[in-house]
Coordinates of C-alpha atoms and ligand atoms in Angstrom, one line a residue:
M12 CA 101.6 -94.8 -109.4
S13 CA 99.7 -94.8 -106.1
R14 CA 103.1 -94.4 -104.3
V15 CA 103.6 -91.2 -106.2
V16 CA 100.1 -89.9 -105.7
F17 CA 99.9 -90.7 -102.0
G18 CA 103.6 -90.7 -101.1
P19 CA 106.1 -87.9 -100.3
P20 CA 106.9 -87.2 -104.0
M21 CA 103.5 -85.5 -104.1
L22 CA 104.8 -82.7 -101.9
A23 CA 107.2 -81.6 -104.6
F24 CA 104.3 -80.6 -106.9
L25 CA 102.3 -78.7 -104.3
P26 CA 103.9 -75.2 -104.7
A27 CA 103.7 -75.5 -108.5
I28 CA 100.0 -76.5 -108.4
S29 CA 99.1 -73.7 -106.0
L30 CA 100.9 -71.1 -108.0
S31 CA 99.2 -72.2 -111.3
A32 CA 95.8 -72.1 -109.6
F33 CA 96.5 -68.5 -108.5
W34 CA 97.8 -67.6 -111.9
F35 CA 94.8 -68.9 -113.8
G36 CA 92.0 -68.5 -111.2
G37 CA 93.0 -65.8 -108.8
E38 CA 92.7 -65.8 -105.0
S39 CA 89.6 -68.0 -104.8
A40 CA 91.3 -70.7 -106.9
L41 CA 94.4 -70.6 -104.7
L42 CA 92.2 -71.0 -101.6
A43 CA 90.3 -73.9 -103.2
V44 CA 93.5 -75.7 -104.1
A45 CA 95.3 -75.0 -100.7
L46 CA 92.3 -76.4 -98.8
G47 CA 90.9 -78.9 -101.3
L48 CA 94.1 -80.8 -102.0
P49 CA 94.9 -81.9 -98.4
L50 CA 91.2 -82.6 -97.9
T51 CA 91.0 -84.8 -101.0
Y52 CA 94.3 -86.5 -99.9
A53 CA 92.9 -87.3 -96.5
V54 CA 89.6 -88.6 -98.0
L55 CA 91.4 -90.9 -100.3
G56 CA 93.3 -92.3 -97.4
G57 CA 96.7 -90.8 -98.3
F58 CA 97.6 -90.0 -94.7
S59 CA 96.8 -93.5 -93.4
K60 CA 98.5 -95.1 -96.3
S61 CA 101.7 -93.2 -95.7
R62 CA 101.7 -94.5 -92.1
E63 CA 101.1 -98.1 -93.2
T64 CA 104.1 -98.1 -95.5
T65 CA 106.4 -97.1 -92.6
P66 CA 107.5 -100.3 -90.9
G67 CA 106.8 -100.2 -87.2
R68 CA 109.5 -100.6 -84.5
D69 CA 109.2 -102.2 -81.1
E70 CA 109.3 -99.4 -78.4
L71 CA 111.3 -101.5 -76.0
T72 CA 114.1 -102.8 -78.2
G73 CA 113.9 -100.5 -81.2
F74 CA 113.8 -103.6 -83.4
L75 CA 111.5 -104.1 -86.5
L76 CA 108.1 -105.5 -85.8
A77 CA 106.6 -108.4 -87.8
P78 CA 105.2 -106.6 -90.9
G79 CA 108.5 -104.8 -91.6
F80 CA 110.5 -107.9 -90.9
E81 CA 108.4 -110.0 -93.3
T82 CA 108.9 -107.5 -96.1
H83 CA 112.6 -107.5 -95.4
V84 CA 112.7 -111.3 -95.4
R85 CA 110.9 -111.5 -98.7
D86 CA 113.3 -108.9 -100.1
V87 CA 116.4 -110.9 -99.0
F88 CA 114.9 -114.1 -100.3
D89 CA 114.3 -112.6 -103.8
R90 CA 117.6 -110.8 -103.9
T91 CA 119.6 -113.9 -103.2
E92 CA 117.8 -116.1 -105.7
G93 CA 120.4 -117.7 -108.0
T94 CA 123.2 -115.5 -106.7
G95 CA 125.1 -118.1 -104.6
L96 CA 124.8 -115.7 -101.7
K97 CA 123.7 -117.4 -98.5
S98 CA 121.6 -116.3 -95.6
A99 CA 119.6 -117.8 -92.7
L100 CA 116.7 -116.9 -90.4
V101 CA 117.2 -117.5 -86.7
V102 CA 114.1 -117.4 -84.4
V103 CA 114.8 -117.1 -80.7
E104 CA 112.2 -117.6 -78.0
I105 CA 112.7 -117.1 -74.3
D106 CA 111.5 -120.2 -72.5
E107 CA 108.8 -120.1 -69.8
F108 CA 108.4 -116.4 -70.1
D109 CA 104.8 -116.4 -68.7
A110 CA 106.1 -118.1 -65.5
L111 CA 108.8 -115.5 -65.2
V112 CA 106.3 -112.6 -65.6
A113 CA 104.0 -114.3 -63.1
A114 CA 106.8 -114.7 -60.6
H115 CA 108.6 -111.3 -61.0
G116 CA 106.1 -109.0 -62.8
Q117 CA 105.9 -107.4 -66.2
D118 CA 108.8 -105.0 -65.4
A119 CA 111.1 -108.1 -65.1
G120 CA 109.7 -109.4 -68.4
D121 CA 110.5 -106.0 -70.1
I122 CA 114.0 -105.9 -68.6
V123 CA 114.6 -109.5 -69.9
M124 CA 113.5 -108.7 -73.4
Q125 CA 115.6 -105.5 -73.4
R126 CA 118.8 -107.2 -72.2
V127 CA 118.3 -110.1 -74.5
G128 CA 117.9 -107.7 -77.4
E129 CA 121.1 -105.9 -76.4
R130 CA 123.0 -109.2 -76.1
M131 CA 121.8 -110.4 -79.5
R132 CA 122.9 -107.1 -81.0
S133 CA 126.3 -107.3 -79.4
I134 CA 126.9 -110.7 -81.0
L135 CA 125.5 -110.1 -84.5
R136 CA 126.9 -108.1 -87.3
H137 CA 125.7 -104.6 -87.9
R138 CA 123.9 -105.5 -91.1
D139 CA 122.0 -108.5 -89.7
T140 CA 118.4 -107.5 -89.2
I141 CA 116.7 -108.2 -85.9
A142 CA 112.9 -108.1 -85.2
R143 CA 110.7 -108.6 -82.2
L144 CA 107.9 -111.0 -83.3
G145 CA 106.0 -111.4 -80.1
R146 CA 106.0 -111.0 -76.4
N147 CA 109.0 -113.4 -75.9
R148 CA 110.2 -114.0 -79.5
F149 CA 112.9 -112.4 -81.7
A150 CA 113.9 -113.2 -85.3
I151 CA 117.1 -112.5 -87.1
C152 CA 117.7 -112.3 -90.8
L153 CA 121.4 -112.8 -91.4
T154 CA 122.8 -110.5 -94.1
P155 CA 123.6 -112.5 -97.2
I156 CA 127.3 -113.7 -97.6
M157 CA 129.2 -116.2 -99.7
Q158 CA 130.1 -118.6 -96.9
L159 CA 127.4 -119.7 -94.5
D160 CA 127.0 -123.4 -93.8
L161 CA 124.8 -125.2 -91.2
E162 CA 127.8 -125.6 -88.9
L163 CA 128.3 -121.8 -88.8
C164 CA 124.6 -121.3 -88.2
I165 CA 124.6 -123.7 -85.3
Q166 CA 127.7 -122.1 -83.8
L167 CA 126.1 -118.7 -84.1
A168 CA 122.9 -120.0 -82.4
G169 CA 125.1 -121.6 -79.6
R170 CA 126.8 -118.2 -79.1
L171 CA 123.5 -116.4 -78.9
Q172 CA 122.1 -118.9 -76.5
F173 CA 125.2 -118.8 -74.3
R174 CA 125.1 -115.0 -74.1
I175 CA 121.3 -114.8 -73.6
E176 CA 121.3 -117.3 -70.8
E177 CA 123.8 -115.4 -68.6
P178 CA 122.0 -114.1 -65.4
I179 CA 120.1 -110.9 -65.8
K180 CA 120.2 -108.4 -62.9
F181 CA 116.8 -107.3 -61.8
G182 CA 116.4 -105.3 -58.6
G183 CA 118.5 -107.1 -56.0
T184 CA 118.2 -110.5 -57.7
S185 CA 119.4 -112.3 -60.7
L186 CA 116.9 -113.7 -63.3
F187 CA 117.9 -116.9 -65.0
V188 CA 116.4 -117.4 -68.4
S189 CA 116.9 -120.0 -71.1
C190 CA 116.0 -119.7 -74.8
S191 CA 115.1 -122.1 -77.6
I192 CA 116.3 -121.4 -81.2
G193 CA 115.0 -122.4 -84.6
I194 CA 117.2 -121.9 -87.7
C195 CA 116.3 -122.1 -91.4
Q196 CA 119.0 -121.6 -94.1
R197 CA 117.8 -119.8 -97.2
H198 CA 118.5 -122.7 -99.6
R199 CA 116.5 -125.1 -97.3
V200 CA 113.2 -123.5 -98.0
P201 CA 111.2 -126.0 -100.0
K202 CA 109.0 -123.8 -102.1
D203 CA 109.9 -120.8 -104.2
A204 CA 108.0 -118.4 -101.8
G205 CA 109.8 -116.0 -99.5
S206 CA 107.0 -116.0 -97.0
S207 CA 107.4 -119.6 -96.2
W208 CA 111.1 -119.1 -95.1
L209 CA 109.9 -117.6 -91.8
D210 CA 107.3 -120.4 -91.4
C211 CA 110.2 -122.9 -91.8
A212 CA 112.3 -121.1 -89.2
V213 CA 109.3 -121.0 -86.8
A214 CA 108.7 -124.7 -87.5
A215 CA 112.3 -125.5 -86.4
L216 CA 111.7 -123.4 -83.3
D217 CA 108.5 -125.3 -82.6
E218 CA 110.5 -128.5 -82.8
A219 CA 113.1 -127.1 -80.4
L220 CA 110.3 -126.1 -78.0
V221 CA 108.8 -129.6 -78.0
V222 CA 112.2 -131.2 -77.2
G223 CA 112.6 -129.0 -74.1
P224 CA 114.0 -125.8 -72.8
S225 CA 117.3 -124.5 -74.2
S226 CA 117.2 -126.4 -77.4
I227 CA 118.4 -125.6 -80.9
R228 CA 116.9 -127.1 -84.0
A229 CA 117.6 -126.5 -87.7
Y230 CA 115.0 -126.8 -90.4
S231 CA 115.2 -130.0 -92.5
S232 CA 112.9 -131.6 -95.0
D233 CA 111.4 -133.6 -92.0
T234 CA 110.6 -130.5 -90.0
H235 CA 107.2 -129.7 -91.5
V236 CA 106.1 -133.2 -90.5
H237 CA 107.0 -132.3 -86.9
L238 CA 105.3 -128.9 -87.3
D239 CA 102.1 -130.6 -88.3
R240 CA 102.6 -133.0 -85.5
T241 CA 102.9 -130.2 -82.9
V242 CA 99.8 -128.3 -84.2
N243 CA 97.8 -131.5 -84.5
L244 CA 98.9 -132.5 -81.0
M245 CA 97.1 -129.5 -79.6
E246 CA 94.0 -130.0 -81.7
D247 CA 93.7 -133.8 -81.3
A248 CA 94.4 -134.2 -77.6
A249 CA 90.8 -133.6 -76.7
S250 CA 89.4 -136.2 -79.1
A251 CA 92.2 -138.7 -78.1
L252 CA 90.9 -138.4 -74.5
Q253 CA 87.3 -138.9 -75.6
N254 CA 88.3 -141.9 -77.8
G255 CA 90.2 -143.7 -75.1
M256 CA 93.6 -143.2 -76.8
I257 CA 95.0 -141.7 -73.6
Q258 CA 96.0 -144.5 -71.3
A259 CA 97.5 -145.0 -67.9
W260 CA 101.0 -146.5 -67.9
F261 CA 102.3 -147.8 -64.6
Q262 CA 105.7 -147.3 -62.9
P263 CA 106.5 -149.6 -60.0
Q264 CA 107.4 -148.5 -56.5
I265 CA 109.5 -150.7 -54.2
C266 CA 109.6 -150.9 -50.4
T267 CA 113.3 -150.6 -49.3
D268 CA 112.7 -152.8 -46.2
T269 CA 111.3 -155.8 -48.0
G270 CA 112.2 -155.2 -51.7
R271 CA 108.6 -155.9 -52.6
V272 CA 106.3 -153.9 -54.8
S273 CA 104.6 -151.4 -52.6
G274 CA 102.6 -149.8 -55.4
F275 CA 102.5 -148.3 -58.9
E276 CA 102.1 -144.7 -60.1
A277 CA 99.7 -144.2 -63.0
L278 CA 101.2 -141.9 -65.6
A279 CA 99.2 -140.7 -68.6
R280 CA 100.4 -141.7 -72.1
W281 CA 98.9 -140.9 -75.4
C282 CA 99.3 -144.0 -77.6
H283 CA 98.9 -142.7 -81.1
P284 CA 98.6 -145.4 -83.8
V285 CA 100.8 -143.4 -86.2
K286 CA 102.9 -141.0 -84.1
G287 CA 103.8 -143.5 -81.4
M288 CA 103.8 -142.8 -77.7
I289 CA 103.4 -139.1 -76.7
P290 CA 104.5 -138.0 -73.2
P291 CA 102.2 -136.0 -70.9
S292 CA 104.4 -132.8 -71.2
A293 CA 103.3 -132.6 -74.8
F294 CA 99.5 -132.9 -74.3
L295 CA 98.7 -131.9 -70.7
P296 CA 98.8 -128.2 -71.5
A297 CA 96.4 -128.8 -74.4
L298 CA 94.0 -130.7 -72.2
E299 CA 94.3 -128.0 -69.5
H300 CA 93.5 -125.4 -72.1
A301 CA 90.5 -127.3 -73.3
G302 CA 89.3 -127.6 -69.7
L303 CA 89.6 -131.4 -69.9
L304 CA 91.8 -132.2 -66.9
Q305 CA 88.8 -133.3 -64.9
K306 CA 87.9 -135.8 -67.6
L307 CA 91.6 -137.0 -67.6
S308 CA 91.5 -137.7 -63.8
Q309 CA 88.3 -139.7 -64.3
V310 CA 90.0 -141.8 -67.0
M311 CA 93.1 -142.3 -64.9
V312 CA 91.2 -143.3 -61.8
E313 CA 89.1 -145.7 -63.7
Q314 CA 92.1 -147.3 -65.3
A315 CA 94.0 -147.4 -62.0
L316 CA 91.2 -149.2 -60.3
T317 CA 90.7 -151.6 -63.2
A318 CA 94.5 -152.4 -63.0
L319 CA 94.1 -153.1 -59.2
K320 CA 91.3 -155.5 -59.8
S321 CA 93.3 -157.4 -62.4
W322 CA 96.4 -157.6 -60.2
D323 CA 94.1 -158.9 -57.4
A324 CA 92.6 -161.4 -59.7
A325 CA 96.1 -162.6 -60.8
G326 CA 97.0 -163.2 -57.2
L327 CA 99.6 -160.4 -57.1
K328 CA 100.1 -158.2 -54.1
V329 CA 100.0 -154.6 -55.2
P330 CA 98.8 -152.5 -52.2
T331 CA 98.0 -149.2 -53.9
V332 CA 98.1 -147.1 -57.1
G333 CA 99.0 -143.4 -57.2
V334 CA 97.0 -141.1 -59.5
N335 CA 98.2 -137.5 -60.2
F336 CA 95.8 -134.7 -59.6
A337 CA 96.4 -131.2 -61.0
T338 CA 95.0 -128.2 -59.1
D339 CA 92.3 -127.8 -61.7
E340 CA 91.1 -131.4 -61.1
L341 CA 91.2 -130.8 -57.3
R342 CA 88.9 -127.8 -57.8
D343 CA 86.0 -130.1 -58.8
P344 CA 83.4 -129.9 -55.9
G345 CA 82.1 -133.3 -56.9
L346 CA 85.5 -135.1 -56.8
V347 CA 85.1 -136.8 -53.5
N348 CA 81.7 -138.3 -54.2
R349 CA 82.9 -139.4 -57.7
I350 CA 85.9 -141.2 -56.2
R351 CA 83.8 -142.8 -53.5
W352 CA 81.4 -144.0 -56.1
E353 CA 84.2 -145.4 -58.3
L354 CA 85.8 -147.3 -55.4
D355 CA 82.3 -148.7 -54.6
R356 CA 81.7 -149.7 -58.2
F357 CA 85.0 -151.6 -58.3
G358 CA 84.5 -153.0 -54.8
L359 CA 87.9 -151.6 -53.6
T360 CA 88.7 -150.0 -50.2
P361 CA 89.9 -146.3 -50.3
D362 CA 93.4 -147.3 -49.0
R363 CA 94.1 -148.9 -52.4
L364 CA 94.1 -145.4 -54.1
T365 CA 96.8 -142.9 -53.5
I366 CA 96.1 -139.3 -54.5
E367 CA 99.3 -137.5 -55.7
V368 CA 99.2 -133.8 -55.0
L369 CA 101.9 -131.4 -56.0
E370 CA 103.7 -129.7 -53.2
T371 CA 102.9 -126.3 -54.9
V372 CA 99.2 -127.0 -54.2
M373 CA 99.7 -127.1 -50.5
T374 CA 100.5 -123.5 -49.8
D375 CA 99.4 -121.7 -46.7
Q376 CA 96.2 -120.5 -48.3
P377 CA 95.0 -123.1 -50.8
D378 CA 91.7 -122.8 -52.7
E379 CA 88.9 -123.7 -50.3
V380 CA 87.4 -126.4 -52.5
V381 CA 90.9 -127.9 -53.1
A382 CA 91.6 -127.9 -49.3
R383 CA 88.2 -129.5 -48.6
N384 CA 88.7 -132.2 -51.3
I385 CA 92.2 -133.3 -50.1
T386 CA 91.1 -133.4 -46.5
A387 CA 87.9 -135.4 -47.3
L388 CA 89.8 -137.9 -49.5
G389 CA 92.3 -138.4 -46.6
E390 CA 89.5 -138.8 -44.1
M391 CA 87.8 -141.3 -46.4
G392 CA 91.0 -143.5 -46.2
C393 CA 92.8 -142.7 -49.5
H394 CA 96.6 -142.1 -49.1
I395 CA 97.8 -138.6 -49.9
D396 CA 101.3 -138.4 -51.5
L397 CA 103.0 -135.0 -51.5
D398 CA 104.6 -135.0 -55.0
D399 CA 107.8 -133.3 -56.1
F400 CA 108.7 -132.5 -52.4
G401 CA 111.4 -129.9 -52.1
T402 CA 110.5 -127.9 -55.2
G403 CA 107.5 -126.0 -53.7
H404 CA 106.9 -124.5 -50.3
A405 CA 104.4 -126.6 -48.5
S406 CA 104.1 -125.5 -44.9
I407 CA 104.4 -128.1 -42.1
A408 CA 100.9 -126.9 -40.9
S409 CA 99.3 -127.7 -44.3
V410 CA 101.1 -131.1 -44.5
R411 CA 99.5 -131.9 -41.1
R412 CA 96.1 -130.4 -42.0
F413 CA 95.9 -132.3 -45.3
R414 CA 96.7 -135.7 -43.7
V415 CA 99.6 -136.2 -46.0
S416 CA 100.7 -139.8 -45.5
R417 CA 103.9 -139.8 -47.6
I418 CA 106.3 -137.3 -49.2
K419 CA 107.8 -138.0 -52.6
I420 CA 111.3 -136.6 -52.6
D421 CA 111.9 -134.9 -55.9
R422 CA 114.3 -136.4 -58.4
S423 CA 116.5 -133.3 -58.2
F424 CA 117.7 -134.4 -54.7
V425 CA 118.1 -138.0 -55.7
T426 CA 120.3 -137.6 -58.9
K427 CA 123.9 -138.7 -58.2
A428 CA 123.1 -138.6 -54.4
D429 CA 125.6 -141.6 -53.9
H430 CA 128.4 -139.4 -55.2
D431 CA 127.4 -136.0 -53.9
P432 CA 127.7 -135.2 -50.1
E433 CA 125.5 -132.0 -50.6
Q434 CA 122.7 -134.2 -52.0
Q435 CA 123.1 -136.6 -49.1
K436 CA 122.7 -133.7 -46.6
M437 CA 119.5 -132.6 -48.2
I438 CA 118.0 -136.1 -48.3
T439 CA 119.0 -136.7 -44.7
A440 CA 117.4 -133.4 -43.6
I441 CA 114.2 -134.3 -45.4
L442 CA 114.1 -137.9 -44.0
T443 CA 114.7 -136.6 -40.5
M444 CA 111.9 -134.1 -40.8
A445 CA 109.6 -136.8 -42.2
E446 CA 110.4 -139.2 -39.4
R447 CA 109.6 -136.5 -36.8
L448 CA 106.3 -135.8 -38.5
D449 CA 105.6 -139.5 -38.8
L450 CA 105.4 -139.3 -42.6
K451 CA 106.4 -142.1 -44.9
T452 CA 109.0 -141.2 -47.7
L453 CA 109.5 -142.2 -51.3
A454 CA 112.4 -141.1 -53.4
E455 CA 111.6 -140.4 -57.1
G456 CA 113.9 -140.7 -60.1
V457 CA 116.1 -143.4 -58.7
E458 CA 118.2 -144.4 -61.7
T459 CA 121.1 -146.4 -60.4
A460 CA 121.8 -149.2 -57.9
G461 CA 124.1 -146.8 -56.0
E462 CA 121.3 -144.3 -55.5
H463 CA 118.9 -147.1 -54.5
A464 CA 121.4 -148.5 -51.9
L465 CA 122.1 -145.1 -50.4
L466 CA 118.4 -144.2 -50.1
A467 CA 117.7 -147.5 -48.4
Q468 CA 120.7 -147.0 -46.0
L469 CA 119.5 -143.5 -45.1
G470 CA 116.1 -144.9 -44.2
C471 CA 113.9 -143.8 -47.1
D472 CA 110.9 -146.1 -47.1
H473 CA 110.1 -146.5 -50.8
V474 CA 111.9 -145.9 -54.1
Q475 CA 110.7 -145.3 -57.7
G476 CA 112.6 -144.7 -60.9
F477 CA 114.1 -146.0 -64.1
G478 CA 116.6 -148.0 -62.1
I479 CA 113.8 -150.1 -60.7
G480 CA 111.4 -150.0 -63.6
R481 CA 110.2 -147.6 -66.3
P482 CA 106.5 -146.7 -66.8
M483 CA 104.9 -149.6 -68.7
P484 CA 101.5 -150.4 -70.2
F485 CA 99.2 -152.4 -68.0
D486 CA 99.7 -155.7 -69.9
Q487 CA 103.4 -155.7 -69.1
T488 CA 102.9 -155.2 -65.4
I489 CA 101.9 -158.7 -64.4
D490 CA 105.1 -160.2 -65.9
W491 CA 107.1 -157.5 -64.4
V492 CA 105.8 -158.1 -60.9
I493 CA 106.3 -161.9 -61.3
N494 CA 109.9 -161.5 -62.5
H495 CA 110.6 -159.0 -59.7
E496 CA 109.3 -161.3 -57.0
A497 CA 111.3 -164.2 -58.5
K498 CA 114.5 -162.1 -58.3
L499 CA 113.8 -161.4 -54.7
Q500 CA 113.9 -165.1 -53.9
D501 CA 117.5 -165.2 -55.4
A502 CA 119.0 -162.1 -54.0
P503 CA 119.0 -160.6 -50.5
A504 CA 117.0 -157.3 -50.4
I505 CA 118.8 -154.0 -49.8
G506 CA 117.8 -153.4 -46.2
R507 CA 117.9 -150.2 -44.4
Q508 CA 120.4 -149.7 -41.6
R509 CA 119.1 -147.2 -39.3
P510 CA 121.7 -145.9 -36.9
Ligands
LIG608 P1 105.5 -136.8 -61.8 O1 104.2 -137.0 -61.2 O2 106.7 -136.2 -61.0 O3 105.9 -138.2 -62.5 C1 107.2 -138.7 -62.5 C2 107.8 -138.4 -63.8 O4 109.2 -138.8 -63.8 C3 107.2 -139.3 -64.9 O5 107.3 -138.6 -66.1 C4 108.2 -140.5 -65.0 O6 108.2 -141.1 -66.2 C5 109.5 -139.8 -64.7 N1 110.5 -140.7 -64.2 C6 110.3 -141.7 -63.4 N2 111.4 -142.3 -63.0 C7 112.4 -141.5 -63.6 C8 113.9 -141.6 -63.6 O7 114.5 -142.5 -62.9 N3 114.5 -140.7 -64.3 C9 113.9 -139.7 -65.0 N4 114.6 -138.9 -65.7 N5 112.5 -139.6 -65.0 C10 111.8 -140.5 -64.3 P2 106.1 -138.4 -67.1 O8 105.3 -139.7 -67.2 O9 106.6 -137.9 -68.4 O10 105.2 -137.4 -66.3 C11 105.6 -136.1 -66.2 C12 104.6 -135.4 -65.3 O11 103.3 -135.2 -65.9 C13 104.3 -136.1 -64.0 O12 105.4 -135.8 -63.1 C14 103.0 -135.5 -63.6 O13 103.2 -134.3 -63.0 C15 102.3 -135.2 -64.9 N6 101.4 -136.3 -65.2 C16 101.6 -137.5 -65.7 N7 100.4 -138.2 -65.8 C17 99.4 -137.4 -65.3 C18 98.0 -137.5 -65.1 O14 97.4 -138.5 -65.3 N8 97.4 -136.4 -64.6 C19 98.1 -135.2 -64.2 N9 97.4 -134.2 -63.7 N10 99.4 -135.1 -64.4 C20 100.1 -136.2 -64.9
LIG609 CA1 103.5 -138.0 -59.5
LIG610 CA1 107.1 -136.3 -58.9

């Protein structure tokens, strides 16, 4: 009824009503009706209601926005009930969109969303409905058909992904984007409620996002568990840190000259009693969001120093432990005093602690407090490791200024280095630079004996990676070191052969 009263059908009666008013009441009645009716219509909210019922469209892509899409999804859900017709929702999210906008600007973000929209349209059928659900998210409701199994849905998602991930021209450069995709087939929706269909597709997408960039996941009966898990991850990370559930695991580092353990890197792990071991990529953003990175570094330093004391007590020679510090942690003006106090409390000298700083932190103009902290920690006697070297743009001047003692060559240069001459050239260049600057070197992500041998031969000082040992909880480290030392007695170490 309200649709008739407030909607366009009302217009059909206006001339008749006006004419009748004139017929029965004369000119004054006509005036009253002609002015009064639109006024009453406006007062009763008729104008705004008519706007609300028109589903909005995204200006950039011309696709439906969320409200219109949700109505459409409910409609398809209801229409297909008991008909044997099949449909699916596909939700597509551009990975690391914020980083792309930060690096290239909002215009680049808009171009990406526009091109991605065009590419999706070019692959889909005319009657499939596409919507823009957020800054970097699209959703598709496939038009119902008789034959649509999971295999077909996954193939379609693969085609979409392949097309979307082709380079996008922007100005003089190419932008490389990847996307993650969640799928939910109509008949997989657990409850008889159309609105939860989209929730299920988004849950599948959330699962894809947790697994990593450029992933595809389809909704299954387990997915909601994962969804809860993702949501809870964000909510629970803070209390896990307060309750001591976030622990340091330790990954060994080996000296290529002697083969002996030259240190461990402390890596944060959330050991959840029910959900198992959760990696830092899943909870660091939540801690950062909650402003708790400072607390994390306190926990990690304390556990690293506790581990050093225990290795010392066990008679093992572990010279140093590396702790990762994010930029936010390095912004703490009280950091140096806190670390000095912690070292004193444990009765350890500063050279037992290595501060791992990402190469991206050491730009030409770092934050003043960050610069002061790194310099002061170096002067105090802590080692400074430049992490992920080769992925950022640290200047040689800042490497000098910050008293960096060692560079950690990023895993991307190390992978398959024993088979790839290009990788070897890069590593050789980095090692030569390091030697000239009198810096020690460590290669990260060494996975095979071939990579280990090559790095030793090229003159890299230390190696770390799954090929040597995976990160492990503290209570496995003592046995690991003892076993490693025992193996050294039996086998000759891989020595370096400097030319
Ligand atoms: P990162 O500092 O570059 O740490 C090395 C990462 O590479 C670790 O991942 C380690 O498990 C992994 N890795 C080591 N060897 C290999 C290998 O041979 N192959 C492969 N594929 N991976 C290897 P993890 O523990 O997941 O840590 C990821 C990142 O999270 C770290 O990268 C670091 O940036 C950050 N992180 C970890 N713990 C902390 C922490 O306590 N504080 C802060 N701020 N960041 C942390
Ligand atoms: Ca590190
Ligand atoms: Ca690293």
